[in-house]
CSV table of C-alpha atoms in Angstrom, one decimal:
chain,number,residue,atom,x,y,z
K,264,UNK,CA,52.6,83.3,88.2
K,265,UNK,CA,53.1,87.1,87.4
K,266,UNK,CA,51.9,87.7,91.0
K,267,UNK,CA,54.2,85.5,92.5
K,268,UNK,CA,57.1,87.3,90.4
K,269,UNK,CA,55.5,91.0,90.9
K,270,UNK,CA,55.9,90.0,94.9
K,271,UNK,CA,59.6,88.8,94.5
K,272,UNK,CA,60.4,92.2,93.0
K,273,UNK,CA,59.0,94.5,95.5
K,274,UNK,CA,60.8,92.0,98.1
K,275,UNK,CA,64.3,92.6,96.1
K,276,UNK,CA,63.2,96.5,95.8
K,277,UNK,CA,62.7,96.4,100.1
K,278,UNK,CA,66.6,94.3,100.1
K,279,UNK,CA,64.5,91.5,101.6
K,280,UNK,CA,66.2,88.7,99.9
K,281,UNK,CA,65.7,85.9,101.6
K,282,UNK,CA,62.1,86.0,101.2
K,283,UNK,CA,62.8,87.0,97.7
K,284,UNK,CA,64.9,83.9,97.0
K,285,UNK,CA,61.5,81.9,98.8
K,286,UNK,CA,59.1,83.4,96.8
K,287,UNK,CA,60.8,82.7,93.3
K,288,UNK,CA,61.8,79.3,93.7
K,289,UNK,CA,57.7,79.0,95.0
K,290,UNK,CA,57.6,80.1,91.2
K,291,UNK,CA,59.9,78.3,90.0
K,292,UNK,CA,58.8,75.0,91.2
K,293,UNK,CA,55.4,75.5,89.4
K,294,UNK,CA,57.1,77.0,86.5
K,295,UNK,CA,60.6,75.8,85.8
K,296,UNK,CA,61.9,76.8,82.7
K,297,UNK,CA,60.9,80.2,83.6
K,298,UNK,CA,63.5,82.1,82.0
K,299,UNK,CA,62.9,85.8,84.1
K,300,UNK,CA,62.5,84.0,87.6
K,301,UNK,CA,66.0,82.5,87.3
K,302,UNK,CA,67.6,85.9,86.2
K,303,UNK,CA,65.7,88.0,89.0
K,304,UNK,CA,66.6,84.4,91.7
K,305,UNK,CA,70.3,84.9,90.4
K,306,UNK,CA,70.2,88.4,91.2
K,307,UNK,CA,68.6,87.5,94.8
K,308,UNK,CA,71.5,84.8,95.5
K,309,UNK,CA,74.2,87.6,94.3
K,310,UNK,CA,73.3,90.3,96.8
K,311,UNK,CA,73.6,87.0,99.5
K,312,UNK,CA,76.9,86.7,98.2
K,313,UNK,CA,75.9,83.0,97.1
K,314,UNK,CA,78.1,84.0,93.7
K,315,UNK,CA,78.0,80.0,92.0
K,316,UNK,CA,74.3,79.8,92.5
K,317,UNK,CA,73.8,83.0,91.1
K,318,UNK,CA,76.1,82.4,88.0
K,319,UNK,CA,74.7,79.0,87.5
K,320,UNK,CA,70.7,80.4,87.7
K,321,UNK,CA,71.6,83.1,85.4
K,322,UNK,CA,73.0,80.7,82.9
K,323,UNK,CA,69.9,78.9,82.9
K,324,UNK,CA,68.1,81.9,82.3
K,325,UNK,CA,70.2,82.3,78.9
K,326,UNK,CA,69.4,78.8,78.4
K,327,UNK,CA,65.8,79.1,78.5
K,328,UNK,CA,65.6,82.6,77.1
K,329,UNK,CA,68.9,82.9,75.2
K,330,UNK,CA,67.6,86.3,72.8
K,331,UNK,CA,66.0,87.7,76.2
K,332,UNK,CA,67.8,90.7,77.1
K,333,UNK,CA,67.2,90.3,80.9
K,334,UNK,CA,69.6,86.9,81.3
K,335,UNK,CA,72.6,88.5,80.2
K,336,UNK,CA,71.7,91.1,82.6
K,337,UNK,CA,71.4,89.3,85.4
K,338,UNK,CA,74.5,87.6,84.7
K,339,UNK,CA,76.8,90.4,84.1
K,340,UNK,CA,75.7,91.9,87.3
K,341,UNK,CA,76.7,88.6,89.0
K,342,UNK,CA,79.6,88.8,87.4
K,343,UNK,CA,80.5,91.9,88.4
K,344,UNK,CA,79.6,91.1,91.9
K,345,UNK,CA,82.4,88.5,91.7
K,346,UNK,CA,85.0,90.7,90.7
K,347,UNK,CA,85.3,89.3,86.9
K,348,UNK,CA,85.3,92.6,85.4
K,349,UNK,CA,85.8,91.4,81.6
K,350,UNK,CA,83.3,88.7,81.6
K,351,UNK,CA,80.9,90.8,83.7
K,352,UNK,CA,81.2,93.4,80.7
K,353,UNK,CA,81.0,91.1,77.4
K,354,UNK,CA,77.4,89.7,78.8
K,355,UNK,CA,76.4,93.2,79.7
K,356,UNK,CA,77.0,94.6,76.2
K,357,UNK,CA,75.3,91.9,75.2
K,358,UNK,CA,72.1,92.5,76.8
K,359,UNK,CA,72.4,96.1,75.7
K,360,UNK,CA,72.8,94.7,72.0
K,361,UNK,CA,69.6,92.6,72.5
K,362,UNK,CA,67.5,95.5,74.5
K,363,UNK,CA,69.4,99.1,74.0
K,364,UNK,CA,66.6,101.1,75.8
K,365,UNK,CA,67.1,100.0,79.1
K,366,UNK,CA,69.4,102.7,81.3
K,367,UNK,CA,70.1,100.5,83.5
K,368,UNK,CA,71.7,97.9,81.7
K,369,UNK,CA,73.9,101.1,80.5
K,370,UNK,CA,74.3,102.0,84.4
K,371,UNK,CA,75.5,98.4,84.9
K,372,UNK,CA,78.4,99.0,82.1
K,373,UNK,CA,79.5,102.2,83.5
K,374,UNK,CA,79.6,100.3,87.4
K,375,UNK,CA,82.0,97.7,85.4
K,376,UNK,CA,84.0,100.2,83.6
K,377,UNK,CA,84.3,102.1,86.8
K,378,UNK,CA,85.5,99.9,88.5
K,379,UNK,CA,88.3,98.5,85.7
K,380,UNK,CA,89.7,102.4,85.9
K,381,UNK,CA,88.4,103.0,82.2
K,382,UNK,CA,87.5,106.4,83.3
K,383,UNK,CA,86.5,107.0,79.9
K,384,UNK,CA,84.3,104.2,78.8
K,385,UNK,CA,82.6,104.7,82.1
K,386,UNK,CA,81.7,108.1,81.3
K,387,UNK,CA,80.4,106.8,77.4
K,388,UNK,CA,78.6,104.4,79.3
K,389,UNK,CA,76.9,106.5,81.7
K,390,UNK,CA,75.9,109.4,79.2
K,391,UNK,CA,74.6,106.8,76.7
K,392,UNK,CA,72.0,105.7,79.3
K,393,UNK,CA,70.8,109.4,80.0
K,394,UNK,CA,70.1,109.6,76.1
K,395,UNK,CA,67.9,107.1,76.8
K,396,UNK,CA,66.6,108.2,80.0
K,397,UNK,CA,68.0,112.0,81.1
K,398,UNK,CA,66.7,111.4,84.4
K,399,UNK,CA,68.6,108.1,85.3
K,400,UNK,CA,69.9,108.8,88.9
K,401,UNK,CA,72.2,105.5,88.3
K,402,UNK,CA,73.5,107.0,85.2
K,403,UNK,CA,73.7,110.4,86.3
K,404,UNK,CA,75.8,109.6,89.5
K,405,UNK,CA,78.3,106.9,87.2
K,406,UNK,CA,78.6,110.1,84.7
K,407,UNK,CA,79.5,112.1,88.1
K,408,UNK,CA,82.0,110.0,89.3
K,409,UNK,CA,83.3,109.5,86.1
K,410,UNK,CA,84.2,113.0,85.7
K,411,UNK,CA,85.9,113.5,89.2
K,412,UNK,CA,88.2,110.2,88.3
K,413,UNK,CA,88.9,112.4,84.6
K,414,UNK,CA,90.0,115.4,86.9
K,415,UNK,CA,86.7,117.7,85.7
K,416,UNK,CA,85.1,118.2,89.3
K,417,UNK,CA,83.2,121.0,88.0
K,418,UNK,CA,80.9,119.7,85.5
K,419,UNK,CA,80.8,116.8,87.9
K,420,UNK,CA,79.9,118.8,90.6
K,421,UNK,CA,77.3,120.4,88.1
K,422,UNK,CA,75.8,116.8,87.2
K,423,UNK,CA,75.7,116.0,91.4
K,424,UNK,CA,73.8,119.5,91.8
K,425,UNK,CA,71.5,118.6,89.2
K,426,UNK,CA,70.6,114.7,90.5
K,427,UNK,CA,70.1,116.6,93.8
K,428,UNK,CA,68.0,119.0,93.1
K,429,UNK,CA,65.7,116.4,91.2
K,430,UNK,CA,65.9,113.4,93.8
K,431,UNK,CA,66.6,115.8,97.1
K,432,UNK,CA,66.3,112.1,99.0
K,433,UNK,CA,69.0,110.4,97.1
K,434,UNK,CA,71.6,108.7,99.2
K,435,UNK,CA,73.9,108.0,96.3
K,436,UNK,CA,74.0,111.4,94.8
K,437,UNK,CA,74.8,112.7,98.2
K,438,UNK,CA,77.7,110.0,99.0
K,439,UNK,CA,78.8,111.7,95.3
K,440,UNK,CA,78.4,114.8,96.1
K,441,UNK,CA,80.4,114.3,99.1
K,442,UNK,CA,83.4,112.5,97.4
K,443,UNK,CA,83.6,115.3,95.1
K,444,UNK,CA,83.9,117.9,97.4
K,445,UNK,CA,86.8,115.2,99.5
K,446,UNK,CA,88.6,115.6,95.9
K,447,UNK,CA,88.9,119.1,96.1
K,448,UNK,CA,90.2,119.0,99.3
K,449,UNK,CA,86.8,120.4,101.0
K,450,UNK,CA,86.5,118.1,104.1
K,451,UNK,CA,83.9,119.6,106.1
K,452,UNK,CA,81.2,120.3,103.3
K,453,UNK,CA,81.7,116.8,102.2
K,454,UNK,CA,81.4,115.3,105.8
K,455,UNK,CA,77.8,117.3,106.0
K,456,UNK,CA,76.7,115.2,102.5
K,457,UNK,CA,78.2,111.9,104.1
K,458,UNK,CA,76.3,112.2,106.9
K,459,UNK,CA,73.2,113.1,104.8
K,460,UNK,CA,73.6,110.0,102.3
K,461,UNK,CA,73.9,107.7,105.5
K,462,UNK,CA,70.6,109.4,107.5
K,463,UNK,CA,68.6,108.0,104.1
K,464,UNK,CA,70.4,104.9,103.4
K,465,UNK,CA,72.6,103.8,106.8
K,466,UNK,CA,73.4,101.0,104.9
K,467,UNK,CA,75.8,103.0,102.2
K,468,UNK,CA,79.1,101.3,102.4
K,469,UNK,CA,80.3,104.4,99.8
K,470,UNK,CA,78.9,107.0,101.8
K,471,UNK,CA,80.2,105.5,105.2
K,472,UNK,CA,83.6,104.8,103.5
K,473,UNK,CA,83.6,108.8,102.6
K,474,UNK,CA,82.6,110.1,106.1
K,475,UNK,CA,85.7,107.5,107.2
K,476,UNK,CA,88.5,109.8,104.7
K,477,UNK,CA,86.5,112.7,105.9
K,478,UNK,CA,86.8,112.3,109.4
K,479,UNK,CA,90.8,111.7,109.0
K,480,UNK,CA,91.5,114.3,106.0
K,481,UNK,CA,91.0,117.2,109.1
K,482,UNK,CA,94.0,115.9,110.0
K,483,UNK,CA,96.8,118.2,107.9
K,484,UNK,CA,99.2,115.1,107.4
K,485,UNK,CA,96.4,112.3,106.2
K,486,UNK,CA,95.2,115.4,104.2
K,487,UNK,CA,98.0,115.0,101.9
K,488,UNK,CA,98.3,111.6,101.8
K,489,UNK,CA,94.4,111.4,101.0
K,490,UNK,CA,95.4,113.8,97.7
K,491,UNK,CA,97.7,111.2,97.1
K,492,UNK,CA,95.7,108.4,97.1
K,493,UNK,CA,92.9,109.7,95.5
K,494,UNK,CA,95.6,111.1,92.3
K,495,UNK,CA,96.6,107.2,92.3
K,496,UNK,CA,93.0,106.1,92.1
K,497,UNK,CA,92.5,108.1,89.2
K,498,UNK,CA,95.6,106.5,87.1
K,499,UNK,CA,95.4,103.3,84.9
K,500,UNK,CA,97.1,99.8,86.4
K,501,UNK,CA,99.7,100.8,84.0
K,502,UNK,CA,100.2,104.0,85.3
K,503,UNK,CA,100.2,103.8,88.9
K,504,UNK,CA,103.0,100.6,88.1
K,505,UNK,CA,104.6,103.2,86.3
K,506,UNK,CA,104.5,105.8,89.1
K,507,UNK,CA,106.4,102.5,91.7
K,508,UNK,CA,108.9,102.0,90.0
K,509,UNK,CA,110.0,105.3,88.7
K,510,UNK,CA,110.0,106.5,92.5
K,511,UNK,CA,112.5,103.4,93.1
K,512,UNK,CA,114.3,104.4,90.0
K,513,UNK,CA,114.8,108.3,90.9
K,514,UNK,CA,115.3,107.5,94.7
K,515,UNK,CA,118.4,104.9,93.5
K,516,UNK,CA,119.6,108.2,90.8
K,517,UNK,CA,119.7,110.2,93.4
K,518,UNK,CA,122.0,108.0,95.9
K,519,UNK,CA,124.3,107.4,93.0
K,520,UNK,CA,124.6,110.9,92.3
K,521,UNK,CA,125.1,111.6,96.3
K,522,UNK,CA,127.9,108.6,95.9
K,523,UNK,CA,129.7,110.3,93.1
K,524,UNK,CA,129.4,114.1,93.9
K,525,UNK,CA,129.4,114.8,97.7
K,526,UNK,CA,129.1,118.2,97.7
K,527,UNK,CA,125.4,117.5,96.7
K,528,UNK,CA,124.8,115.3,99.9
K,529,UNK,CA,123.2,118.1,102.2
K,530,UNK,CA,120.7,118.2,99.2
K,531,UNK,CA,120.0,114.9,98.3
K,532,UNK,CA,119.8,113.5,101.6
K,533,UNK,CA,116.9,115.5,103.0
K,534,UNK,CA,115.0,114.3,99.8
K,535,UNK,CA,115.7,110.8,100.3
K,536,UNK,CA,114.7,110.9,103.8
K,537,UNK,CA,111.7,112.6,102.8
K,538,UNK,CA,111.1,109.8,100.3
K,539,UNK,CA,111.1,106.9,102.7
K,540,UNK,CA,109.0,108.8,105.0
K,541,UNK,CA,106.3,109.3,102.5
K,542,UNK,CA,106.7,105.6,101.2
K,543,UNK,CA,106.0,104.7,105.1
K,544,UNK,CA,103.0,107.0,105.3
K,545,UNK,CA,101.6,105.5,102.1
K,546,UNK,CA,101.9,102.0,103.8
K,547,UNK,CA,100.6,103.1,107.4
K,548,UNK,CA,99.0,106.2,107.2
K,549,UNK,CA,95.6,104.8,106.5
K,550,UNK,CA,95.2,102.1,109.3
K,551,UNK,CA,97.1,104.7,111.7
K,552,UNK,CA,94.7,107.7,111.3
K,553,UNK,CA,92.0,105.1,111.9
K,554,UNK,CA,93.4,104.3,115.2
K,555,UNK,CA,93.3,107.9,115.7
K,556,UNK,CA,89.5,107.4,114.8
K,557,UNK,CA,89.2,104.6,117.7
K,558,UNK,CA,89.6,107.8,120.1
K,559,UNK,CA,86.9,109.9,118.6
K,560,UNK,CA,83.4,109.7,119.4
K,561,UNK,CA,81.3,109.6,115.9
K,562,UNK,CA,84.9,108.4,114.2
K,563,UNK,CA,84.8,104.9,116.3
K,564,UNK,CA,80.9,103.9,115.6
K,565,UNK,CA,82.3,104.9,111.5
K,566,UNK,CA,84.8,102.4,111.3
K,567,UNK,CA,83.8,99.1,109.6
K,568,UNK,CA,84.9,95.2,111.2
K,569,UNK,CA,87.9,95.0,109.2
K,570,UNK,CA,89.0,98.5,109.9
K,571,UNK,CA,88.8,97.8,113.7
K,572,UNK,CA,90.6,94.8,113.3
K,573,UNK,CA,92.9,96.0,111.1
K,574,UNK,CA,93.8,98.8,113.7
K,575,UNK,CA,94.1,96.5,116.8
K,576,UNK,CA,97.1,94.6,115.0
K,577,UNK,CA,98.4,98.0,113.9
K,578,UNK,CA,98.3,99.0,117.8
K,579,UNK,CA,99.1,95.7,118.6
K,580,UNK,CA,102.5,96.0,116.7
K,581,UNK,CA,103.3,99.7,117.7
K,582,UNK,CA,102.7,99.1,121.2
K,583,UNK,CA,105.7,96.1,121.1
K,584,UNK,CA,107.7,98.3,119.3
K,585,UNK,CA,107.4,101.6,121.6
K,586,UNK,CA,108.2,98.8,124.7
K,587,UNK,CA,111.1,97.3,122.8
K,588,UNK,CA,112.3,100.7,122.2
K,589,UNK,CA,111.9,102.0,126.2
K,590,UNK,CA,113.9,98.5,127.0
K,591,UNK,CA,116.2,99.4,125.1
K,592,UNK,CA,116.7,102.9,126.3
K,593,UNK,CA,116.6,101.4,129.8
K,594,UNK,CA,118.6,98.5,129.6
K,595,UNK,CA,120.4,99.8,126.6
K,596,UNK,CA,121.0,96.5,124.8
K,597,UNK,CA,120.8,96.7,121.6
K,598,UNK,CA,118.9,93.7,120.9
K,599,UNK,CA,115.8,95.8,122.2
K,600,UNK,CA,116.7,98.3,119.4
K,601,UNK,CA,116.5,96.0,116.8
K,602,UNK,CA,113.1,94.5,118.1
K,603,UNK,CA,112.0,98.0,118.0
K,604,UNK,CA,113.1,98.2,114.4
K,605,UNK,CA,111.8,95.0,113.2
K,606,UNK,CA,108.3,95.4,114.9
K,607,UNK,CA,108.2,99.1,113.3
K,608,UNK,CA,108.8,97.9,109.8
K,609,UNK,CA,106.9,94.9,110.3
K,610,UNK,CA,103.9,97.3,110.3
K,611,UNK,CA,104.1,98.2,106.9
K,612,UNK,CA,103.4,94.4,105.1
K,613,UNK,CA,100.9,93.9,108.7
K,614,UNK,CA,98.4,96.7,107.2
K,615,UNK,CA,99.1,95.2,104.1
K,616,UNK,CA,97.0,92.7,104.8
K,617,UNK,CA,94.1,94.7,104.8
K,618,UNK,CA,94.9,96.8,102.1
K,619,UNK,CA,94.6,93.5,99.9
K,620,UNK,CA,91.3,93.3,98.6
K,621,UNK,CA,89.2,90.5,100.7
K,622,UNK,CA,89.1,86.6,98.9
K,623,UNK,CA,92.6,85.0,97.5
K,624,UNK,CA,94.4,88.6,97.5
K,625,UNK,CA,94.3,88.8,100.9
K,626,UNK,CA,94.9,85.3,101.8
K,627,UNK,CA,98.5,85.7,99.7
K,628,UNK,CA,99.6,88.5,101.7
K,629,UNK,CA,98.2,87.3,104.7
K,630,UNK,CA,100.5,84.2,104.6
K,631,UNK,CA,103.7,86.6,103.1
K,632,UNK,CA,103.3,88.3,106.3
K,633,UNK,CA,102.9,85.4,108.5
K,634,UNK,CA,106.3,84.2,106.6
K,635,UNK,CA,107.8,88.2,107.2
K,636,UNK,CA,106.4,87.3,111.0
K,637,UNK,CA,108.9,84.1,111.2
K,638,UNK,CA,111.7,85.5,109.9
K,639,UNK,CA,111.9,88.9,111.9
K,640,UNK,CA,111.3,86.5,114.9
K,641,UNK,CA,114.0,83.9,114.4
K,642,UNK,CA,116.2,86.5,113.9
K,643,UNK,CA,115.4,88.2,117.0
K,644,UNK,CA,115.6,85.5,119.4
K,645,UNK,CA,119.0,84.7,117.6
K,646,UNK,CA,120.3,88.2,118.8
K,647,UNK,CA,118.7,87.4,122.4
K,648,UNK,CA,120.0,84.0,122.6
K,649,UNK,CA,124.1,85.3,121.9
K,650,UNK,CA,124.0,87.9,124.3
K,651,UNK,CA,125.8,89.4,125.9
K,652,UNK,CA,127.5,89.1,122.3
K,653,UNK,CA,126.0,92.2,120.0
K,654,UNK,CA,126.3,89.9,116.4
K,655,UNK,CA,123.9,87.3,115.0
K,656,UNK,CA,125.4,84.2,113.9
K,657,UNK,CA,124.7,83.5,110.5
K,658,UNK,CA,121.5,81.9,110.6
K,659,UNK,CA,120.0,85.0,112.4
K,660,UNK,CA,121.2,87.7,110.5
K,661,UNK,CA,120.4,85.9,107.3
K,662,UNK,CA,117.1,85.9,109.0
K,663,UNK,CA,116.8,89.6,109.2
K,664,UNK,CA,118.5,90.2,106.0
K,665,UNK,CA,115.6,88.1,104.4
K,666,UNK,CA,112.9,90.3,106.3
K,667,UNK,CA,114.6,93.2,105.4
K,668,UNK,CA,114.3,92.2,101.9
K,669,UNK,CA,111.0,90.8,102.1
K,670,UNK,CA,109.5,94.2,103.7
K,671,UNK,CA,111.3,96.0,100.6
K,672,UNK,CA,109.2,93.6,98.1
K,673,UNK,CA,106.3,94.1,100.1
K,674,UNK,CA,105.2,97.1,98.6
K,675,UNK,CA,105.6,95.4,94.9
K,676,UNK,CA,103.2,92.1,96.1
K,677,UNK,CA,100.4,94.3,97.3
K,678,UNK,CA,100.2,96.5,94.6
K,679,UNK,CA,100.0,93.4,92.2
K,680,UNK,CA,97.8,92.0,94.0
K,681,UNK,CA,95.4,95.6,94.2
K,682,UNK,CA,95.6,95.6,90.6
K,683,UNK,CA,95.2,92.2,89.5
K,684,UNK,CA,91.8,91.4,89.0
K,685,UNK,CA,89.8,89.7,92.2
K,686,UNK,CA,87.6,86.6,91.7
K,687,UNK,CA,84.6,85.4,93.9
């Protein structure tokens, strides 16, 4: 039995699972109620992305074992595979409760915390495991990342430095080490340790997701918007709400005050205009730069499946918009204008779609853009169908007005739905 369950290990450690999930249900079938074979077969089905099996095998394991630290484990990394963040951390505190000498099951907590933006408790987490273990590369690389997300890149940098110089080989601390550097606005040192973490581990979505920002962050204008992003990623849910709508609030001061005192319109205007051009960028800048990507020759084989999709409906809707904007010019109807306008602005909830996180967040705003999609379209053919009149009838502008609006509330759905916590 142990050598049936020593072989399923070394097949998990090798990210062979299907032969993994052979080998323990071999064990399983001559052992059922073995309590560590379902744990170590839930965490098999979860890196398959088989999430109900896996939940359901690591409650048996509980079952059978219910004071065994390793079932609560198992399921709280399952749990955290599926997105439920809360769950995933009660049945991992619980295994540390059972077993409290095991860094990884303090690793595990940090991941969860990490990933709820408790930047804090994922630092606690982290540094309690290396009390246990000093030497805990999963530990020490949660306690790194921690501290760039807290704003201290130094000691951070300090902790990377010292994984490194124990584990020179280690993929993760040099995806880290790289991420680090993209925080403090070092591109080019940080593309060198991206590169690095994906020649020992090509199979690093973090490292291959930082040589992506990278690659675009030599480019002055995503530059700044990466700064951005990465400041955002560092706030609470809370916060970053907070940080919406107090840029709609001051953006509405400031048009009142423009209203009521015109002398201050040469002022104020500038800064609004700036305003809706970096509320555009915020929407468009990602997917755009990664069109950019599609023309360079390392940035192109970077680029995930959804990124290259997501950029051929970007281009997709650009292209229509430059033509509608050269008919225009050409013919100089002003129904090509407004095409131009709608397809341009229809970009914004279109890379949405992929900014929503993949499973029911991305189905909502797929369909609130399929909806957007309608509209803008009705009311275009409206404008077409009346011409050589330049007015909608009522239906059509209606229509617009409604996609107008709906772009406008875009912004508001997909950061709820970013925030809100994803389910698999």
């Amino acid at each position: 039995m142990d050598v049936g369950l020593d072989r399923a290990l070394l097949l998990l450690e090798q990210s062979r699972y299907e032969l993994a999930e052979q080998e323990l249900r071999r064990v399983l079938t001559l052992e059922p109620n073995h309590a560590a074979a379902h744990a170590l077969l839930a965490l098999c089905l979860s890196h398959r992305k088989q999430y109900q099996q896996a939940t359901e095998e690591a409650q048996r394991a509980i079952h059978q074992a219910p004071d065994a630290s390793f079932g609560h484990y198992a399921l709280g990394t399952v749990l955290h595979d599926r997105g439920e963040l809360t769950d995933a951390c009660r049945a991992t505190i619980e295994a540390i409760r059972l077993d409290p000498y095991r860094p990884e099951y303090f690793a595990r907590l940090a991941a969860i915390e990490f990933d709820r933006a408790r930047w804090r408790e994922a630092l606690d987490a982290a540094e309690q495991g290396l009390t246990v273990d000093p030497e805990h590369v999963g530990c020490t690389n949660l306690r790194a990342m921690a501290l760039v997300k807290l704003g201290r890149r130094g000691e951070a940098g300090a902790t990377i430095d010292v994984a490194l110089a124990r584990d020179p080989e280690n993929a993760l601390s040099h995806a880290n080490q790289g991420w680090t550097l993209l925080e403090a606005g070092e591109a080019e040192p940080a593309l060198e340790h991206f590169r690095e973490a994906l020649r020992i581990d090509p199979e690093l979505e973090w490292a291959r997701q930082g040589i992506v920002e990278a690659l675009k962050a030599r480019h002055p204008i995503y530059a700044l918007m990466l700064r951005y992003f990465l400041w955002m990623g560092r706030l609470s849910p809370r916060a970053r709400w907070g940080v919406v709508f107090g840029a709609v609030i001051l953006s509405r001061v400031l048009r009142e005050a423009g209203r009521a005192v015109p002398a201050l319109t040469p002022v104020i205007a500038p800064l609004l205009i700036a305003y809706a051009a970096f509320v555009i960028l915020t929407w468009i800048a990602d997917p755009l730069f990664n069109l950019l990507l599609r023309f360079d020759r390392f940035g192109r084989l970077a680029l995930s499946e959804d990124q290259i999709h997501a950029t051929n409906w970007i281009g997709a809707c650009l292209g229509v918009c430059l033509a509608a904007l050269l008919a225009g010019w050409i013919t100089g109807v002003s129904a090509w204008l407004i095409a131009a306008l709608v397809c341009g602005l229809y970009v914004m909830p279109l890379s949405g779609v992929f900014h929503a996180p993949v499973g029911r967040p991305r189905r909502i705003m797929a369909g609130y853009a399929i909806g957007l999609a309608v509209l803008g379209a009705a009311g275009i053919a409206d404008l077409f169908a009346r011409l050589p009149s330049r007015e909608a009838s009522p239906l059509g502008a209606a229509c617009l007005g409604l996609f107008m609006l709906g772009v406008f509330l875009a912004a508001f759905l997909l950061h709820a739905l970013v925030t809100a916590r994803t389910q698999r």
